[in-house]
Coordinates of C-alpha atoms in Angstrom, one line a residue:
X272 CA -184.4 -130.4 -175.6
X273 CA -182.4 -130.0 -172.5
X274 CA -184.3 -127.5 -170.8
X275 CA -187.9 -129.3 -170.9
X276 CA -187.7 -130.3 -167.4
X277 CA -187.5 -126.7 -166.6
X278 CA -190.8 -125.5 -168.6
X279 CA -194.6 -126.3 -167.5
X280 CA -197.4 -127.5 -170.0
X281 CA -198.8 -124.3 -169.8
X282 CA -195.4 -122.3 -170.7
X283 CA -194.4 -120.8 -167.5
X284 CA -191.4 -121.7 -165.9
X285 CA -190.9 -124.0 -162.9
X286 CA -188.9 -123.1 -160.0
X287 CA -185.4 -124.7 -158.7
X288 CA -184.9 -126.2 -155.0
X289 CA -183.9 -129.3 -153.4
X290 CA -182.3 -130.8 -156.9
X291 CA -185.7 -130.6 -158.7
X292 CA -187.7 -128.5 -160.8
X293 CA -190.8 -127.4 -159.3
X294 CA -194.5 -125.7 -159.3
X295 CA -195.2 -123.1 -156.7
X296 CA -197.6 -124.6 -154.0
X297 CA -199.3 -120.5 -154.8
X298 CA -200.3 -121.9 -158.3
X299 CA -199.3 -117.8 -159.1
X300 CA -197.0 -116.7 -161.7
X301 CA -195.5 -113.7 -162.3
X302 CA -195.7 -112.7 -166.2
X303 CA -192.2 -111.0 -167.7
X304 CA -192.7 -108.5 -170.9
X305 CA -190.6 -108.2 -173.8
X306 CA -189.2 -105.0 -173.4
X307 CA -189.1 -104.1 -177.2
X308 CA -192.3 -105.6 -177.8
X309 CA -194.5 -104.7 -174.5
X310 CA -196.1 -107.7 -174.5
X311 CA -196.0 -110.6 -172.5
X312 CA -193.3 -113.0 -173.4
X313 CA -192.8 -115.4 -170.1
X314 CA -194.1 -116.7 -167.1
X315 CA -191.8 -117.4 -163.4
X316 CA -193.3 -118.9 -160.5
X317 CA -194.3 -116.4 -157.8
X318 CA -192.8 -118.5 -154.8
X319 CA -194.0 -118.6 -151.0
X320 CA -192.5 -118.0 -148.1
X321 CA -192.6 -121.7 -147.1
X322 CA -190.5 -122.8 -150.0
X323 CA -188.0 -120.5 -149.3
X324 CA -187.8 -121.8 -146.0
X325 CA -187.2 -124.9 -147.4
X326 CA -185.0 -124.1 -149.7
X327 CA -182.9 -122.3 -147.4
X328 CA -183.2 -126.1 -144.6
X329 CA -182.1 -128.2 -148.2
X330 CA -179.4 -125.8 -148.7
X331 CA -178.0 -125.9 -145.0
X332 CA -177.6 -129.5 -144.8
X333 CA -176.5 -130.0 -148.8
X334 CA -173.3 -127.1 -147.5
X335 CA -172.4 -129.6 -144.5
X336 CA -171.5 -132.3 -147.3
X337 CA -170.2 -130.0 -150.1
X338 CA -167.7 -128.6 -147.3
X339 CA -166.4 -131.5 -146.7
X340 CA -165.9 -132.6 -150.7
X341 CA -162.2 -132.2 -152.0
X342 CA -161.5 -129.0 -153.6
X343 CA -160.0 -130.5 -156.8
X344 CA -163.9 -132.1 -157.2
X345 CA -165.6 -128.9 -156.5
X346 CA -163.5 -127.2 -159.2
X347 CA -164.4 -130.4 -161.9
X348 CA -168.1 -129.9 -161.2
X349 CA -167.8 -126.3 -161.7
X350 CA -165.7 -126.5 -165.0
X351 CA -168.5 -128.9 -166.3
X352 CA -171.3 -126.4 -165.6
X353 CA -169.0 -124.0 -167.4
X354 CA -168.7 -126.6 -170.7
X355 CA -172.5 -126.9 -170.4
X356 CA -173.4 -123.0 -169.9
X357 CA -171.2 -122.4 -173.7
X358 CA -172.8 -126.0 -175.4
X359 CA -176.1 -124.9 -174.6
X360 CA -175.9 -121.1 -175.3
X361 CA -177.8 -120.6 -177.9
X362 CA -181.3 -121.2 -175.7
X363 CA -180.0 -118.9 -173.3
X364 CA -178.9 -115.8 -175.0
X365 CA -183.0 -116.4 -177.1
X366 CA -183.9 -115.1 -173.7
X367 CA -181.8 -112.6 -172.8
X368 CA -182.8 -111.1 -176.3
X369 CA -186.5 -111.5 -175.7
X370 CA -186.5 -110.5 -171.7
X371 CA -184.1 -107.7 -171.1
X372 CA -184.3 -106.5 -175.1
X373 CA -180.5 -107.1 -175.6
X374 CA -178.8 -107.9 -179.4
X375 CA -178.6 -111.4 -180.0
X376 CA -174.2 -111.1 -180.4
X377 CA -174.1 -109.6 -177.0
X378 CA -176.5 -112.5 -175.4
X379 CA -173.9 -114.9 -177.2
X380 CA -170.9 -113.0 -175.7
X381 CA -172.5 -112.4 -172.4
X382 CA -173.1 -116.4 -172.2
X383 CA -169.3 -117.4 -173.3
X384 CA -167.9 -115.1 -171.2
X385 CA -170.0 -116.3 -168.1
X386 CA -168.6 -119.7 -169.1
X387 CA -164.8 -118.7 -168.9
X388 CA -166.2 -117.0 -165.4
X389 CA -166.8 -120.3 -163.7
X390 CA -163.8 -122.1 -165.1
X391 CA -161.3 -119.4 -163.9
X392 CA -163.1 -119.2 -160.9
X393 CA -162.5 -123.3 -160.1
X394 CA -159.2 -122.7 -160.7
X395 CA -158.1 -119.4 -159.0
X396 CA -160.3 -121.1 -156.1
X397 CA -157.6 -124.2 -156.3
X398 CA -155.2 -121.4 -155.7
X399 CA -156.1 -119.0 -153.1
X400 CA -158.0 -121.8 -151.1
X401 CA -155.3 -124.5 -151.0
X402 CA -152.9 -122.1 -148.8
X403 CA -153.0 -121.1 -145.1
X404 CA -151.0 -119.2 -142.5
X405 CA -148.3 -120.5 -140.6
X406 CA -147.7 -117.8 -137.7
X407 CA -145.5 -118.1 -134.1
X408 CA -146.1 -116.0 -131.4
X409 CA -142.9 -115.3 -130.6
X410 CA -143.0 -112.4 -133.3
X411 CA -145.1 -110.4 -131.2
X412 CA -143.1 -108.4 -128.0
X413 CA -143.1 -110.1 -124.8
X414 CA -143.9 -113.8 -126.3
X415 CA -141.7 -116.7 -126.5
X416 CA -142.3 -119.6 -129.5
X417 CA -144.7 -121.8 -127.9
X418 CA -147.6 -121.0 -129.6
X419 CA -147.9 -121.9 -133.4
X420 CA -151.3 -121.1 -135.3
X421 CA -152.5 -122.8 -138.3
X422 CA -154.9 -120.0 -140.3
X423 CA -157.2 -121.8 -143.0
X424 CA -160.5 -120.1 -144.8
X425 CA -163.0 -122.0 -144.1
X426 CA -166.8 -121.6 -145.9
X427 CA -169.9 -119.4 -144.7
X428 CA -172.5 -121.4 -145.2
X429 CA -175.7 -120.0 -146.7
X430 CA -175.0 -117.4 -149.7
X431 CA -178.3 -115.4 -150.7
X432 CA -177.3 -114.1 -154.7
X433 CA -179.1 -111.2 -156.1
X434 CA -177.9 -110.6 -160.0
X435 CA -179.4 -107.5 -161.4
X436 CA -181.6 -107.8 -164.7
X437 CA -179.2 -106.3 -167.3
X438 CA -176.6 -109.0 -166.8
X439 CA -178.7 -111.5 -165.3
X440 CA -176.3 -115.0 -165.9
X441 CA -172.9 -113.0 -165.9
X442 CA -173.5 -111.5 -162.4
X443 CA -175.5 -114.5 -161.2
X444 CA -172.4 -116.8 -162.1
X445 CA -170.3 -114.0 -160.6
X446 CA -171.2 -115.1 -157.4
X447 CA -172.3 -118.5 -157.6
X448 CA -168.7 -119.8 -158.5
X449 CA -167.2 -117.9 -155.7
X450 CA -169.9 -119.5 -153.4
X451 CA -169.6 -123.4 -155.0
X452 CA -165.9 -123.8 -154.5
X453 CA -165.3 -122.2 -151.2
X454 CA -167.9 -124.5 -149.7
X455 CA -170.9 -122.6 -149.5
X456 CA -174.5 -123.3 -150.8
X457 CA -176.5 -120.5 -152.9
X458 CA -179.8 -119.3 -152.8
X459 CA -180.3 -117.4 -156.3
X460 CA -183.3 -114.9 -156.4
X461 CA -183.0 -113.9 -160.1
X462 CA -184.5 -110.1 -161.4
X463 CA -188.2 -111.0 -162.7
X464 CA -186.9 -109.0 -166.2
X465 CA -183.7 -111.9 -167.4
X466 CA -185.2 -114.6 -164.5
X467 CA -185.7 -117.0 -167.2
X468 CA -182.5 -117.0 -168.7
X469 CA -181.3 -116.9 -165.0
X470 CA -183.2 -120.3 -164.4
X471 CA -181.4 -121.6 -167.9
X472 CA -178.0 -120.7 -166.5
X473 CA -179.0 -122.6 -163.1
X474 CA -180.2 -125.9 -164.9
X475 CA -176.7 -126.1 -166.5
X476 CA -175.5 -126.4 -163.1
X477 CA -178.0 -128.7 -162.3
X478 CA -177.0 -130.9 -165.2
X479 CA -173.7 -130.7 -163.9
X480 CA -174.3 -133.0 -161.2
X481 CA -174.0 -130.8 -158.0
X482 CA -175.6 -132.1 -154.7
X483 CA -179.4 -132.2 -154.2
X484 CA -180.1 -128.9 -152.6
X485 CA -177.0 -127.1 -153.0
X486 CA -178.4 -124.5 -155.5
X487 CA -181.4 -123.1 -155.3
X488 CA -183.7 -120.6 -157.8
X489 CA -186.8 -118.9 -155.7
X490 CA -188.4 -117.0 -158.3
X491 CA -191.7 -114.5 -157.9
X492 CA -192.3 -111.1 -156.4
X493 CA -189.3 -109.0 -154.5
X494 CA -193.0 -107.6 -152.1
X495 CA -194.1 -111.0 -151.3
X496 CA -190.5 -112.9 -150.6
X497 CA -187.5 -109.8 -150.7
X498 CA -187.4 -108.9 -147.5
X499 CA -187.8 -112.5 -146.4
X500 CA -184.9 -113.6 -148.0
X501 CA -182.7 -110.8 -147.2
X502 CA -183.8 -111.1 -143.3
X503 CA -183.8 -115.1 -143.4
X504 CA -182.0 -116.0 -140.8
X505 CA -180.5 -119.4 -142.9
X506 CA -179.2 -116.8 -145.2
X507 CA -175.5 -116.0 -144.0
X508 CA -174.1 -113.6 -146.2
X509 CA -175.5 -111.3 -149.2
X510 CA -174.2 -110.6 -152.6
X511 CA -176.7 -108.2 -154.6
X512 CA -176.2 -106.3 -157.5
X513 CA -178.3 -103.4 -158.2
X514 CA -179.4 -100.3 -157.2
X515 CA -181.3 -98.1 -154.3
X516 CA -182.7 -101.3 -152.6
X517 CA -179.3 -102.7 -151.9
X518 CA -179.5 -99.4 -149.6
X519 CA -182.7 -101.1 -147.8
X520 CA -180.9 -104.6 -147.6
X521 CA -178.1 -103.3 -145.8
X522 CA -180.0 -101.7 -143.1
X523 CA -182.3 -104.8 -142.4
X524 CA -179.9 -108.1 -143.4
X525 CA -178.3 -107.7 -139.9
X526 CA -174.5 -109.3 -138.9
X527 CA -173.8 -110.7 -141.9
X528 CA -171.7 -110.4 -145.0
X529 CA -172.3 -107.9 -147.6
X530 CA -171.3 -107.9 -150.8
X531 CA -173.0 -105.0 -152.9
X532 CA -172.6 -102.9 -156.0
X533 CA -175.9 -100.2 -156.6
X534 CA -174.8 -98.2 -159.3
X535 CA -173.0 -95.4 -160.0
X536 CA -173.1 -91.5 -161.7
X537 CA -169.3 -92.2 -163.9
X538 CA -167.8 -89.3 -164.6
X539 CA -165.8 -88.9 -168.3
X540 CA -163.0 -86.5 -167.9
X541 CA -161.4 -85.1 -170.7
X542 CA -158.3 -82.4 -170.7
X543 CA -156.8 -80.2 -173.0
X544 CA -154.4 -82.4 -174.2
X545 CA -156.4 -85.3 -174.4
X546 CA -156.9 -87.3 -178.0
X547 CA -160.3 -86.2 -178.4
X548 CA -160.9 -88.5 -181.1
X549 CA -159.9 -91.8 -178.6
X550 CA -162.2 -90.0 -176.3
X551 CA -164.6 -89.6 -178.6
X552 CA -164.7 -93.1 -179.3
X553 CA -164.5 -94.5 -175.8
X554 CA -167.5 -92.2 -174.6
X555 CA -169.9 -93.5 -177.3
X556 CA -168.8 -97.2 -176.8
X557 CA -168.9 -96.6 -173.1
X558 CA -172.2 -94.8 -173.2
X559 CA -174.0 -96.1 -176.1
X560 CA -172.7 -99.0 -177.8
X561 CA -174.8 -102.7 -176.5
X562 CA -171.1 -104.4 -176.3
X563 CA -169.8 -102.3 -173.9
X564 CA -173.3 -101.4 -171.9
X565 CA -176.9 -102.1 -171.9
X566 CA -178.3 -99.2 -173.9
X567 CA -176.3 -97.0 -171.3
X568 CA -178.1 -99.5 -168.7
X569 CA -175.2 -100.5 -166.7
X570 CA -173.2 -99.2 -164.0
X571 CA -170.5 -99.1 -165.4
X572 CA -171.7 -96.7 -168.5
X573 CA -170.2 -93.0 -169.2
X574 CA -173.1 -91.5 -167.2
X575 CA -171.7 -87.4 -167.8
X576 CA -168.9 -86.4 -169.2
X577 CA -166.9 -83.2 -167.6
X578 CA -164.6 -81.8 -170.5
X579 CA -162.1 -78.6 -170.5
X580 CA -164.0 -75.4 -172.2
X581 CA -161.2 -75.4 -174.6
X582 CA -161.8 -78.4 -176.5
X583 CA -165.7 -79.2 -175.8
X584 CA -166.3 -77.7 -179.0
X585 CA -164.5 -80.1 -181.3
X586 CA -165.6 -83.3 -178.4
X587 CA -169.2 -82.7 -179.0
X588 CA -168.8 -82.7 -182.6
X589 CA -166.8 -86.5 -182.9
X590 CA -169.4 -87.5 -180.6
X591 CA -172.1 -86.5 -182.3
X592 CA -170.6 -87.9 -185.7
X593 CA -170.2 -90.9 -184.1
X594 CA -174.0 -91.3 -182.6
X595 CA -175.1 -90.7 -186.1
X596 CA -173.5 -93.9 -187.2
X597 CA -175.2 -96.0 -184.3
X598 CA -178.5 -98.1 -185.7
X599 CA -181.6 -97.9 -183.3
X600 CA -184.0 -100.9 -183.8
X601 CA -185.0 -104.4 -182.3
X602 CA -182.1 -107.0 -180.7
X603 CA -182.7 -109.5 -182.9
X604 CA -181.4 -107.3 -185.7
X605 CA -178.2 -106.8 -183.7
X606 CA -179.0 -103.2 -182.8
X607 CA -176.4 -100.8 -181.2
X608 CA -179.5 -99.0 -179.5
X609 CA -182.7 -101.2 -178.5
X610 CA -185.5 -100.7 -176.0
X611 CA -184.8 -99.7 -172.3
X612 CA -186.0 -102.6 -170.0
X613 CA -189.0 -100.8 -169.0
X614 CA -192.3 -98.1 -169.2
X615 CA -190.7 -97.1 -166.1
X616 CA -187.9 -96.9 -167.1
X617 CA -188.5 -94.8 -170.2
X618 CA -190.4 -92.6 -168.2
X619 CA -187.9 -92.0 -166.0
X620 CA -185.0 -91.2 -168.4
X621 CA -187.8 -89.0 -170.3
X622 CA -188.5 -86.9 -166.8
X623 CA -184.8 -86.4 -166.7
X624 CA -184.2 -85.3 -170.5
X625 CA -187.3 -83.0 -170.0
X626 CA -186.0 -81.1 -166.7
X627 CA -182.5 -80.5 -168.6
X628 CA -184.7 -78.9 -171.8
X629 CA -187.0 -76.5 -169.3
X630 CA -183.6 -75.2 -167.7
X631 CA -182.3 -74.3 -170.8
X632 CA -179.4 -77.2 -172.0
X633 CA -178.6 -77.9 -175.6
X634 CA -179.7 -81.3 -177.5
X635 CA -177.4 -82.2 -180.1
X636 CA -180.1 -84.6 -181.3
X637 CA -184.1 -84.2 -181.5
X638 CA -185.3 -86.5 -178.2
X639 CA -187.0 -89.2 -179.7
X640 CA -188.7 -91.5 -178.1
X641 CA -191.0 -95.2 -179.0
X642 CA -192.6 -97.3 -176.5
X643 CA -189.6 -98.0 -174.3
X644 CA -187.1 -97.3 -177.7
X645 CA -185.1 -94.2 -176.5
X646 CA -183.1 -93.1 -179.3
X647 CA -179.6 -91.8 -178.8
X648 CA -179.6 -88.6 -177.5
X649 CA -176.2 -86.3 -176.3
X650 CA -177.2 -83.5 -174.2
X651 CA -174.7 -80.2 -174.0
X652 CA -174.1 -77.5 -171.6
X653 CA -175.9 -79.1 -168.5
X654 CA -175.3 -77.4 -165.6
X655 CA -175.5 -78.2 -161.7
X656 CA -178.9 -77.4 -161.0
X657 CA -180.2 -80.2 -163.6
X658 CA -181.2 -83.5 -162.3
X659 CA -179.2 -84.8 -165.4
X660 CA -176.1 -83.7 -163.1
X661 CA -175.9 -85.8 -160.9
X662 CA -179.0 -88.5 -161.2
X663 CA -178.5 -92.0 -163.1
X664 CA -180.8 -91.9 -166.8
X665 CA -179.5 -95.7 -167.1
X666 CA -180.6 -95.3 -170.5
X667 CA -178.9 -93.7 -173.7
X668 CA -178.7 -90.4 -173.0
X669 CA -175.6 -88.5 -172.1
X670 CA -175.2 -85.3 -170.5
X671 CA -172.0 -83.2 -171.2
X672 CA -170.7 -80.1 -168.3
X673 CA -168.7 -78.1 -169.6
X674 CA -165.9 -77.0 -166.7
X675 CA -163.0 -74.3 -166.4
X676 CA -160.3 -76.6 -164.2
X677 CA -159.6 -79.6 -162.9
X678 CA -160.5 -78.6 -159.7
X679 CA -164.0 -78.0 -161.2
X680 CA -164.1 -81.8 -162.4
X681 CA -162.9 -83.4 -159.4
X682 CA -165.1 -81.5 -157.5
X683 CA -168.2 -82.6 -159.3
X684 CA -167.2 -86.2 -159.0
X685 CA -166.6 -86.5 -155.7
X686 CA -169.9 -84.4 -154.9
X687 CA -172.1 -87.3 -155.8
X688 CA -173.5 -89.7 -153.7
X689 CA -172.4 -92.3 -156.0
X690 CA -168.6 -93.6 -156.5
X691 CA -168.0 -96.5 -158.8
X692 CA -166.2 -95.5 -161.3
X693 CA -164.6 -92.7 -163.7
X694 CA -162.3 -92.0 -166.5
X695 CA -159.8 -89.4 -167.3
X696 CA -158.6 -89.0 -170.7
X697 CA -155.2 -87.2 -171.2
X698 CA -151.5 -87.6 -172.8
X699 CA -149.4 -86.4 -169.2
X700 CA -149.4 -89.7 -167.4
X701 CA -148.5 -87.9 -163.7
X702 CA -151.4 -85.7 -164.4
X703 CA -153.7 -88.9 -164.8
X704 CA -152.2 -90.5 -161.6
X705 CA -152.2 -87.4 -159.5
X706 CA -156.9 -87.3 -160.8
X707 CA -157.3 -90.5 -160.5
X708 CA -155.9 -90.3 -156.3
X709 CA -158.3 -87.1 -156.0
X710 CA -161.0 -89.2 -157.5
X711 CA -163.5 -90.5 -154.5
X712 CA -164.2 -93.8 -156.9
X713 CA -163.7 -97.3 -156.6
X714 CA -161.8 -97.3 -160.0
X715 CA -160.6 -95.2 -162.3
X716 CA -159.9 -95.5 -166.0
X717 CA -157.0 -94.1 -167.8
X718 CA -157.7 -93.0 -171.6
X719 CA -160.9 -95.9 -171.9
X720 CA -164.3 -95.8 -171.0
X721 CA -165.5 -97.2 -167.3
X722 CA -165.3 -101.1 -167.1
X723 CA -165.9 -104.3 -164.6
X724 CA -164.1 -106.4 -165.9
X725 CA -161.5 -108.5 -166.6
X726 CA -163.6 -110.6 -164.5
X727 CA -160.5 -110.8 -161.9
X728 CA -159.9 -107.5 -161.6
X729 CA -161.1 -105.9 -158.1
X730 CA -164.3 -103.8 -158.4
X731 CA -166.1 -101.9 -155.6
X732 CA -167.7 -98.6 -155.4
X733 CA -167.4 -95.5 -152.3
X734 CA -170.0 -94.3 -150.6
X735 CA -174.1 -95.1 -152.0
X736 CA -172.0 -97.1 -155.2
X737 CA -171.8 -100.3 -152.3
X738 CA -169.8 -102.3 -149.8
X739 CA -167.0 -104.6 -150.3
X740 CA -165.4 -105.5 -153.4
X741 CA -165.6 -107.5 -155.9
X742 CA -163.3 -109.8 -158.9
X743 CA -163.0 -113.4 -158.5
X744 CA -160.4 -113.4 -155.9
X745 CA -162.5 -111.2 -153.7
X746 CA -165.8 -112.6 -153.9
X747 CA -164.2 -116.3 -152.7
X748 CA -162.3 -114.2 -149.7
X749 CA -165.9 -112.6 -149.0
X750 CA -167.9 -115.5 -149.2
X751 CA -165.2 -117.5 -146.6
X752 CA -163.9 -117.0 -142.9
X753 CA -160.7 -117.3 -141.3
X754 CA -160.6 -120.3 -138.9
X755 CA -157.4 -120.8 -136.4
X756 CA -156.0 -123.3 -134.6
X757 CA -153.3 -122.8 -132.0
X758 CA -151.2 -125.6 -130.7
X759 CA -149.6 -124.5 -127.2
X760 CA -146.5 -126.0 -126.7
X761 CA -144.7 -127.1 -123.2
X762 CA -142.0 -125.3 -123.8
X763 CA -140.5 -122.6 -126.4
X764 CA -139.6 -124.4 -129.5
X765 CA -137.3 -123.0 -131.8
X766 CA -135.6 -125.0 -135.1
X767 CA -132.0 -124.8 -136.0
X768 CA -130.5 -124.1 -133.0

């Protein structure tokens, strides 16, 4: 079909740079599991460090040419990539369901909506790209008009994109649209769990028709090519989703651009006069349900939930009704709850879930556990000394505090290292407001669960949650610079009189 310039006789998948598919010079491949299964399921390339350099020389002189292509052709190759990423879904979500374990109506949806991505990206580019500043320098004190400055944004050049594995063609296409029409080439270094279906995504662009060299996907291991990437000195600005190594990137990637979201600890807050049953509802779909969050493996998931004494009670038990009614299984069988991405993984939720036990919190649900299948699990009356508190499970589980004030809740939040986002569920509007300016996070939800999107809407996080924000408008203002031109006049000019 249309991806069999993509695969090797032997399976494994090639590589993308200089407008071709490729075989690693290394003749190494890295082997991805199946999450659910625990056996192998694909093969990636494990590139060298030569052929990212040379990805990264293709990709600097395919820029010079793309900046110089008219914006209203940038946006048409982009909105054919989009047509080609929705025609050919069906391929693509097979491996999101087989690399990263998610149900085979969310792989649909996550495709589709990656689709309408890149087409509202071309066009919001034509929008905030096509106008510039007109300023005079007789506005400031002391100056006369005989200066006038044309302001444009002009592209950065190289754009190293690093998508995270839960969402790994949403939040690749996040950034590469952004990148494509303001001028920029992109370097894509996919997760190793969702690189396939990463590599997919990319071959719709490269059946799009976009320059030779433009786009290119370095797969193999973050040990052998991360920090080589990230410290490239072709590489001009970074755009990385994901979580503690953003932390690392930062430090080494030098003066350039960053663009980076690394998770977050998103507090649920629910008052006394709050409809506990919406809440209810929100916290399972934002905590639990695959539609709304990877198995609780995403950012943006209800990570604890802080709820007044007075009406924990009856919120525990809707919740718990509710988790009863979610089906644990395998993603091809449309699962709400199916296998965490990893061993690791599991093992790390399961640490988490056990420390909360030994210091003495209550489980609404027996912990269950299969291979890397972590059934539901609500956890009641955890308290600040557990590492369920404040540390990210990224898995189903969902601790519950049980607080006294408001003062008690905002304090908690704003104690964490992380800030992305949070939610406040309650019926007094000015009480919501005057919470959500006392929240330290980069967002915060009024009566629904935590969200990114609408893809446009801004999205950044505070402190160890990232730098810089994010939503189609912002990433295309990240991934540009302002460039000025100042005509000095003889004289003072001045119209009108």
């Amino acid at each position: 079909g249309p991806f069999q310039d993509i695969v090797e006789e032997d399976g494994s998948f090639k590589y993308y740079a200089d407008g071709e598919w490729q075989t690693s010079s290394s003749r190494r491949s890295v082997t991805i599991s199946n999450p659910a299964t625990r056996e192998a399921q694909y093969k990636v390339q494990a590139c060298t460090q030569e052929e990212v350099n040379r990805a990264i020389d293709s990709a600097k002189a395919a820029q010079r040419v793309w900046a110089k292509t008219p914006l209203w052709k940038r946006a048409e190759k982009l909105h054919k990539a989009a047509s080609l990423l929705k025609e050919l879904k069906n391929p693509i979500a097979e491996c999101l369901i087989k690399e990263i374990a998610k149900p085979a109506k969310d792989a649909m949806s996550e495709v589709v909506r990656s689709g309408d991505l890149i087409s509202y990206t071309a066009e919001e580019g034509i929008r905030v790209l096509a106008e510039g500043k007109f300023l005079v320098s007789d506005s400031f004190t002391g100056n006369d008009r005989n200066k006038l400055c044309l302001a444009s944004k002009i592209p950065l050049g190289v754009i190293l994109a690093i998508p995270p594995f839960n969402y790994p063609v949403n939040l690749a296409v996040s950034k590469i649209a952004p990148a494509l029409i303001a001028g920029n080439a992109v370097v894509v270094k996919p997760p190793t769990q969702g690189a396939v279906a990463g590599l997919h995504a990319i071959h719709c662009f490269h059946l799009a028709g976009f320059p030779k060299g433009l786009i290119s996907c370095i797969t193999g291991k973050g040990s052998e090519i991360g920090d080589f990437l990230t410290m490239h000195s072709g590489v001009n600005c970074i755009s990385f989703t994901g979580g503690d190594t953003g932390i690392a990137i930062s430090k080494k990637a030098g003066m350039i651009p960053l663009q980076m979201e690394l998770g977050g600890k998103d507090a649920c807050i629910v008052l006394e006069d709050a409809d506990i049953d919406l809440a209810a509802t929100n916290i399972v779909k934002g905590g639990f349900s695959y539609r709304q969050v990877l198995d609780g493996q995403r950012c943006t998931a209800v990570k604890l939930v802080l709820v007044m004494d007075s009406v924990a009670d009856e919120l525990v038990a809707k919740v718990n009704a509710r988790i009863s009614k979610l089906t644990v299984g395998s993603p091809e069988d449309n699962s709400d709850i199916t296998a965490v991405v990893s061993e690791a993984s599991a093992n790390f939720i399961e640490d988490l879930v056990e420390d909360a036990r030994e210091k003495g919190a209550s489980f609404c649900q027996d912990y269950k556990r299969k291979g890397n299948l972590i059934w539901p699990l609500l956890v009641d009356r955890v308290t600040p000394d557990m590492r369920l508190a404040w540390e990210e499970p990224f898995g189903p589980v969902i601790p519950v505090i049980r607080i006294k004030s408001v003062e008690e809740a905002i304090h908690h939040c704003n104690s964490s290292n992380l800030g992305l986002q949070g939610c406040v569920f309650t019926r007094d509007i000015n009480k919501a407001m005057i919470m959500s300016d006392a929240m330290e996070t980069g967002t915060v939800q009024i009566n629904s669960a935590p969200a990114r999107g609408p893809d446009h809407f801004p999205f950044q996080g505070l402190r160890d949650s990232g730098i810089g924000s994010q939503g189609v408008t912002n990433t295309i203002n990240m991934m540009t610079k302002t460039k000025t031109t100042v005509i000095n006049l003889p004289g003072p000019s001045y119209s009108m009189g």
